[in-house]
């Protein structure tokens, strides 16, 4: 049994409450990074327990939230771009804090965490250095830190398609170590602005994100160093545009 996401006309297939294009006839030949569709039970529980908004069924906000979750699932867990349903694979680009647009093949090569945590700081000042990480090592580092996953919610939608602008919140609890820093068990969260540019078939063709990486990384180095040395106070470069746009 399936319902419809009117903002993107995507079916939401029973099996995951918030993400479509994971199960059913249309996914029988999909190549999954881990050999099977991911299980989002733990992060869905984290989301339901920690969200600050519960949008009405069928509202624009709920549809955008499900689109963001589905888009994120596809770009992280589907190996072959031919299996993407929410993305225009021919023209897709993504940019972070007004930086150079990155094409889809490059996103797949470097990994989403490494893309989102790019920084202009010199290497000796970086808490997390994406240039030293692979897609696999980055995913493992954050999976270790956030054992229940990294939940996302939509706080506000400023405009609907074809240009969807929204404010988001990502959060989890630091229940594992991060780059030599002991877990604190505390809430870790950051906020930002996302802009999805949709094509005529309601697929995402361009993404822009604006956020401050400091908001995330500073929370991950609050605990003492595991080897007993003084905790680092280095932080990743922020976005000068961030504080202005998130006040809207």
Tab-separated table of C-alpha atoms in Angstrom:
chain	number	residue	atom	x	y	z
A	1	UNK	CA	0.000	0.000	0.000
A	2	UNK	CA	1.417	3.408	-0.960
A	3	UNK	CA	0.489	7.030	-0.457
A	4	UNK	CA	1.662	10.015	-2.488
A	5	UNK	CA	4.051	12.886	-1.824
A	6	UNK	CA	2.288	15.595	-3.805
A	7	UNK	CA	5.231	18.020	-3.755
A	8	UNK	CA	7.287	15.519	-5.740
A	9	UNK	CA	4.603	13.022	-6.738
A	10	UNK	CA	6.630	10.254	-5.069
A	11	UNK	CA	4.960	7.164	-3.610
A	12	UNK	CA	5.707	6.570	0.060
A	13	UNK	CA	5.919	2.788	0.214
A	14	UNK	CA	5.020	0.959	3.389
A	15	UNK	CA	8.249	-0.153	5.033
A	16	UNK	CA	9.628	3.239	6.020
A	17	UNK	CA	7.416	6.026	7.381
A	18	UNK	CA	9.322	8.906	5.872
A	19	UNK	CA	11.286	7.700	2.837
A	20	UNK	CA	10.099	6.461	-0.521
A	21	UNK	CA	11.941	4.523	-3.253
A	22	UNK	CA	13.350	1.899	-0.904
A	23	UNK	CA	11.049	-1.065	-1.483
A	24	UNK	CA	8.609	-2.410	-4.045
A	25	UNK	CA	8.725	-3.339	-7.702
A	26	UNK	CA	10.615	-0.198	-8.708
A	27	UNK	CA	13.540	-1.097	-6.456
A	28	UNK	CA	13.888	-4.828	-7.149
A	29	UNK	CA	17.100	-4.305	-9.157
A	30	UNK	CA	18.518	-1.414	-7.113
A	31	UNK	CA	22.184	-1.746	-6.164
A	32	UNK	CA	22.515	-0.932	-2.457
A	33	UNK	CA	25.815	0.132	-0.901
A	34	UNK	CA	25.384	-2.402	1.925
A	35	UNK	CA	23.682	-5.035	-0.209
A	36	UNK	CA	20.133	-4.256	0.970
A	37	UNK	CA	17.972	-1.210	1.785
A	38	UNK	CA	19.130	0.581	4.947
A	39	UNK	CA	17.195	0.166	8.189
A	40	UNK	CA	16.099	3.523	9.579
A	41	UNK	CA	14.224	2.231	12.655
A	42	UNK	CA	16.715	3.679	15.164
A	43	UNK	CA	16.991	7.110	13.561
A	44	UNK	CA	13.228	7.258	13.001
A	45	UNK	CA	12.751	6.685	16.734
A	46	UNK	CA	15.332	9.381	17.483
A	47	UNK	CA	13.473	11.709	15.110
A	48	UNK	CA	10.068	11.069	16.667
A	49	UNK	CA	11.371	11.531	20.200
A	50	UNK	CA	13.368	14.672	19.486
A	51	UNK	CA	11.546	16.611	16.780
A	52	UNK	CA	10.245	20.076	17.605
A	53	UNK	CA	7.590	20.085	14.875
A	54	UNK	CA	5.022	17.480	13.866
A	55	UNK	CA	3.637	18.569	10.537
A	56	UNK	CA	0.089	17.660	9.429
A	57	UNK	CA	-0.213	14.784	6.973
A	58	UNK	CA	-0.130	16.057	3.414
A	59	UNK	CA	1.141	19.521	4.347
A	60	UNK	CA	3.870	21.158	2.270
A	61	UNK	CA	6.212	20.921	5.250
A	62	UNK	CA	5.672	17.168	5.625
A	63	UNK	CA	6.151	16.583	1.903
A	64	UNK	CA	9.384	18.591	1.836
A	65	UNK	CA	10.634	16.766	4.936
A	66	UNK	CA	10.008	13.387	3.303
A	67	UNK	CA	11.679	14.571	0.104
A	68	UNK	CA	14.796	15.646	2.011
A	69	UNK	CA	14.967	12.299	3.829
A	70	UNK	CA	14.460	10.347	0.589
A	71	UNK	CA	17.023	12.423	-1.326
A	72	UNK	CA	19.557	11.897	1.468
A	73	UNK	CA	18.865	8.148	1.516
A	74	UNK	CA	19.362	7.781	-2.224
A	75	UNK	CA	22.582	9.779	-2.453
A	76	UNK	CA	24.144	7.922	0.506
A	77	UNK	CA	22.900	4.355	0.047
A	78	UNK	CA	22.295	3.741	-3.671
A	79	UNK	CA	25.441	2.787	-5.574
A	80	UNK	CA	24.257	3.406	-9.128
A	81	UNK	CA	22.914	6.883	-9.990
A	82	UNK	CA	20.642	5.171	-12.517
A	83	UNK	CA	18.630	3.964	-9.506
A	84	UNK	CA	17.989	7.481	-8.188
A	85	UNK	CA	14.349	8.555	-8.417
A	86	UNK	CA	14.509	11.975	-6.736
A	87	UNK	CA	17.595	13.319	-8.528
A	88	UNK	CA	18.234	14.615	-12.044
A	89	UNK	CA	21.501	12.744	-12.518
A	90	UNK	CA	22.380	14.556	-15.757
A	91	UNK	CA	22.544	18.065	-14.387
A	92	UNK	CA	22.779	17.643	-10.608
A	93	UNK	CA	25.136	19.840	-8.567
A	94	UNK	CA	25.447	20.700	-4.876
A	95	UNK	CA	27.136	23.682	-3.244
A	96	UNK	CA	28.012	24.396	0.378
A	97	UNK	CA	27.964	27.935	1.793
A	98	UNK	CA	28.145	29.533	-1.634
A	99	UNK	CA	31.114	27.459	-2.748
A	100	UNK	CA	31.832	25.910	-6.129
A	101	UNK	CA	29.037	23.592	-7.366
A	102	UNK	CA	30.056	19.940	-7.043
A	103	UNK	CA	28.772	17.450	-9.661
A	104	UNK	CA	27.113	14.179	-8.718
A	105	UNK	CA	30.091	11.940	-9.559
A	106	UNK	CA	32.322	13.982	-7.245
A	107	UNK	CA	29.782	13.703	-4.406
A	108	UNK	CA	29.890	9.937	-4.790
A	109	UNK	CA	33.672	9.887	-4.766
A	110	UNK	CA	34.346	12.018	-1.678
A	111	UNK	CA	31.226	11.130	0.332
A	112	UNK	CA	28.549	13.322	1.864
A	113	UNK	CA	30.230	13.959	5.234
A	114	UNK	CA	33.460	15.059	3.562
A	115	UNK	CA	31.512	17.325	1.239
A	116	UNK	CA	29.463	18.928	4.019
A	117	UNK	CA	32.501	19.523	6.262
A	118	UNK	CA	34.756	21.237	3.707
A	119	UNK	CA	36.684	24.099	5.315
A	120	UNK	CA	39.057	26.855	4.130
A	121	UNK	CA	41.138	26.560	7.318
A	122	UNK	CA	44.750	25.326	7.019
A	123	UNK	CA	45.175	21.629	7.900
A	124	UNK	CA	46.838	22.280	11.268
A	125	UNK	CA	43.706	24.107	12.502
A	126	UNK	CA	41.149	21.525	11.422
A	127	UNK	CA	39.217	19.421	13.930
A	128	UNK	CA	38.102	17.221	11.047
A	129	UNK	CA	40.092	17.202	7.815
A	130	UNK	CA	37.989	15.906	4.911
A	131	UNK	CA	41.057	15.818	2.661
A	132	UNK	CA	42.442	12.976	4.796
A	133	UNK	CA	39.236	10.930	4.853
A	134	UNK	CA	37.636	8.554	2.385
A	135	UNK	CA	33.904	8.239	1.987
A	136	UNK	CA	34.076	4.986	3.977
A	137	UNK	CA	36.256	6.301	6.821
A	138	UNK	CA	34.077	9.382	7.217
A	139	UNK	CA	30.886	7.338	7.392
A	140	UNK	CA	32.453	5.003	9.953
A	141	UNK	CA	33.662	7.911	12.110
A	142	UNK	CA	30.210	9.462	12.366
A	143	UNK	CA	28.425	6.125	12.710
A	144	UNK	CA	30.674	5.405	15.698
A	145	UNK	CA	29.896	8.808	17.216
A	146	UNK	CA	26.162	8.790	16.439
A	147	UNK	CA	25.187	5.160	16.978
A	148	UNK	CA	21.484	5.910	16.547
A	149	UNK	CA	21.994	7.920	13.384
A	150	UNK	CA	21.696	11.639	12.655
A	151	UNK	CA	18.068	12.796	12.556
A	152	UNK	CA	16.810	15.689	10.433
A	153	UNK	CA	13.631	17.738	10.623
A	154	UNK	CA	12.246	20.650	8.640
A	155	UNK	CA	11.600	23.683	10.822
A	156	UNK	CA	10.115	25.964	8.199
A	157	UNK	CA	9.426	25.985	4.465
A	158	UNK	CA	9.855	29.373	2.841
A	159	UNK	CA	8.775	28.433	-0.698
A	160	UNK	CA	7.411	25.447	-2.576
A	161	UNK	CA	8.519	23.950	-5.899
A	162	UNK	CA	10.111	24.550	-8.312
A	163	UNK	CA	12.506	26.265	-5.851
A	164	UNK	CA	12.045	24.751	-2.392
A	165	UNK	CA	13.718	26.795	0.349
A	166	UNK	CA	13.604	25.491	3.894
A	167	UNK	CA	15.200	25.689	7.332
A	168	UNK	CA	16.410	22.401	8.829
A	169	UNK	CA	17.745	20.953	12.068
A	170	UNK	CA	20.090	17.940	12.313
A	171	UNK	CA	20.693	16.279	15.693
A	172	UNK	CA	21.800	13.201	17.601
A	173	UNK	CA	23.557	12.300	20.863
A	174	UNK	CA	27.326	11.853	21.124
A	175	UNK	CA	27.352	8.266	22.354
A	176	UNK	CA	30.685	7.248	20.846
A	177	UNK	CA	34.148	8.827	20.486
A	178	UNK	CA	35.078	11.269	17.745
A	179	UNK	CA	38.635	11.717	16.503
A	180	UNK	CA	40.196	10.902	19.856
A	181	UNK	CA	37.642	12.737	21.978
A	182	UNK	CA	35.570	10.824	24.515
A	183	UNK	CA	31.782	10.711	24.140
A	184	UNK	CA	29.789	13.184	26.239
A	185	UNK	CA	26.324	11.657	25.833
A	186	UNK	CA	25.073	15.178	25.132
A	187	UNK	CA	22.746	16.432	22.431
A	188	UNK	CA	24.619	17.532	19.312
A	189	UNK	CA	22.750	19.619	16.763
A	190	UNK	CA	23.132	22.191	14.028
A	191	UNK	CA	20.775	24.270	11.920
A	192	UNK	CA	20.877	25.533	8.382
A	193	UNK	CA	19.113	26.554	5.192
A	194	UNK	CA	18.563	24.230	2.243
A	195	UNK	CA	17.442	25.139	-1.279
A	196	UNK	CA	16.285	22.439	-3.698
A	197	UNK	CA	15.918	23.450	-7.340
A	198	UNK	CA	13.514	21.040	-9.051
A	199	UNK	CA	13.248	20.153	-12.746
A	200	UNK	CA	10.034	19.769	-14.741
A	201	UNK	CA	9.714	16.144	-13.548
A	202	UNK	CA	10.042	17.271	-9.919
A	203	UNK	CA	13.521	15.800	-9.516
A	204	UNK	CA	16.237	17.673	-7.632
A	205	UNK	CA	18.660	19.221	-10.113
A	206	UNK	CA	20.574	21.621	-7.867
A	207	UNK	CA	21.070	21.850	-4.108
A	208	UNK	CA	22.430	24.720	-2.024
A	209	UNK	CA	23.163	24.430	1.708
A	210	UNK	CA	24.096	27.201	4.126
A	211	UNK	CA	25.167	26.340	7.666
A	212	UNK	CA	28.010	26.724	10.173
A	213	UNK	CA	30.158	23.616	10.543
A	214	UNK	CA	31.383	24.951	13.895
A	215	UNK	CA	27.968	24.288	15.398
A	216	UNK	CA	28.453	20.569	14.823
A	217	UNK	CA	32.188	20.079	15.293
A	218	UNK	CA	32.563	22.203	18.435
A	219	UNK	CA	30.129	19.874	20.219
A	220	UNK	CA	32.194	16.832	19.247
A	221	UNK	CA	35.417	18.000	20.906
A	222	UNK	CA	33.934	19.001	24.286
A	223	UNK	CA	34.927	15.721	25.909
A	224	UNK	CA	38.487	15.036	27.089
A	225	UNK	CA	40.980	13.451	24.731
A	226	UNK	CA	40.957	9.707	25.144
A	227	UNK	CA	44.744	9.632	25.487
A	228	UNK	CA	44.546	12.108	28.387
A	229	UNK	CA	45.920	15.127	26.560
A	230	UNK	CA	44.182	18.468	26.615
A	231	UNK	CA	41.112	18.596	24.386
A	232	UNK	CA	41.582	20.435	21.140
A	233	UNK	CA	39.922	23.802	20.671
A	234	UNK	CA	40.315	23.854	16.922
A	235	UNK	CA	37.171	24.285	14.859
A	236	UNK	CA	36.162	24.044	11.241
A	237	UNK	CA	35.567	27.201	9.239
A	238	UNK	CA	32.112	28.717	9.492
A	239	UNK	CA	29.812	30.369	7.022
A	240	UNK	CA	29.647	34.208	7.282
A	241	UNK	CA	26.229	34.120	5.556
A	242	UNK	CA	24.765	31.620	8.033
A	243	UNK	CA	23.818	33.889	10.950
A	244	UNK	CA	21.911	36.226	8.667
A	245	UNK	CA	19.827	33.702	6.747
A	246	UNK	CA	18.831	31.569	9.735
A	247	UNK	CA	17.221	34.497	11.507
A	248	UNK	CA	14.508	34.635	8.825
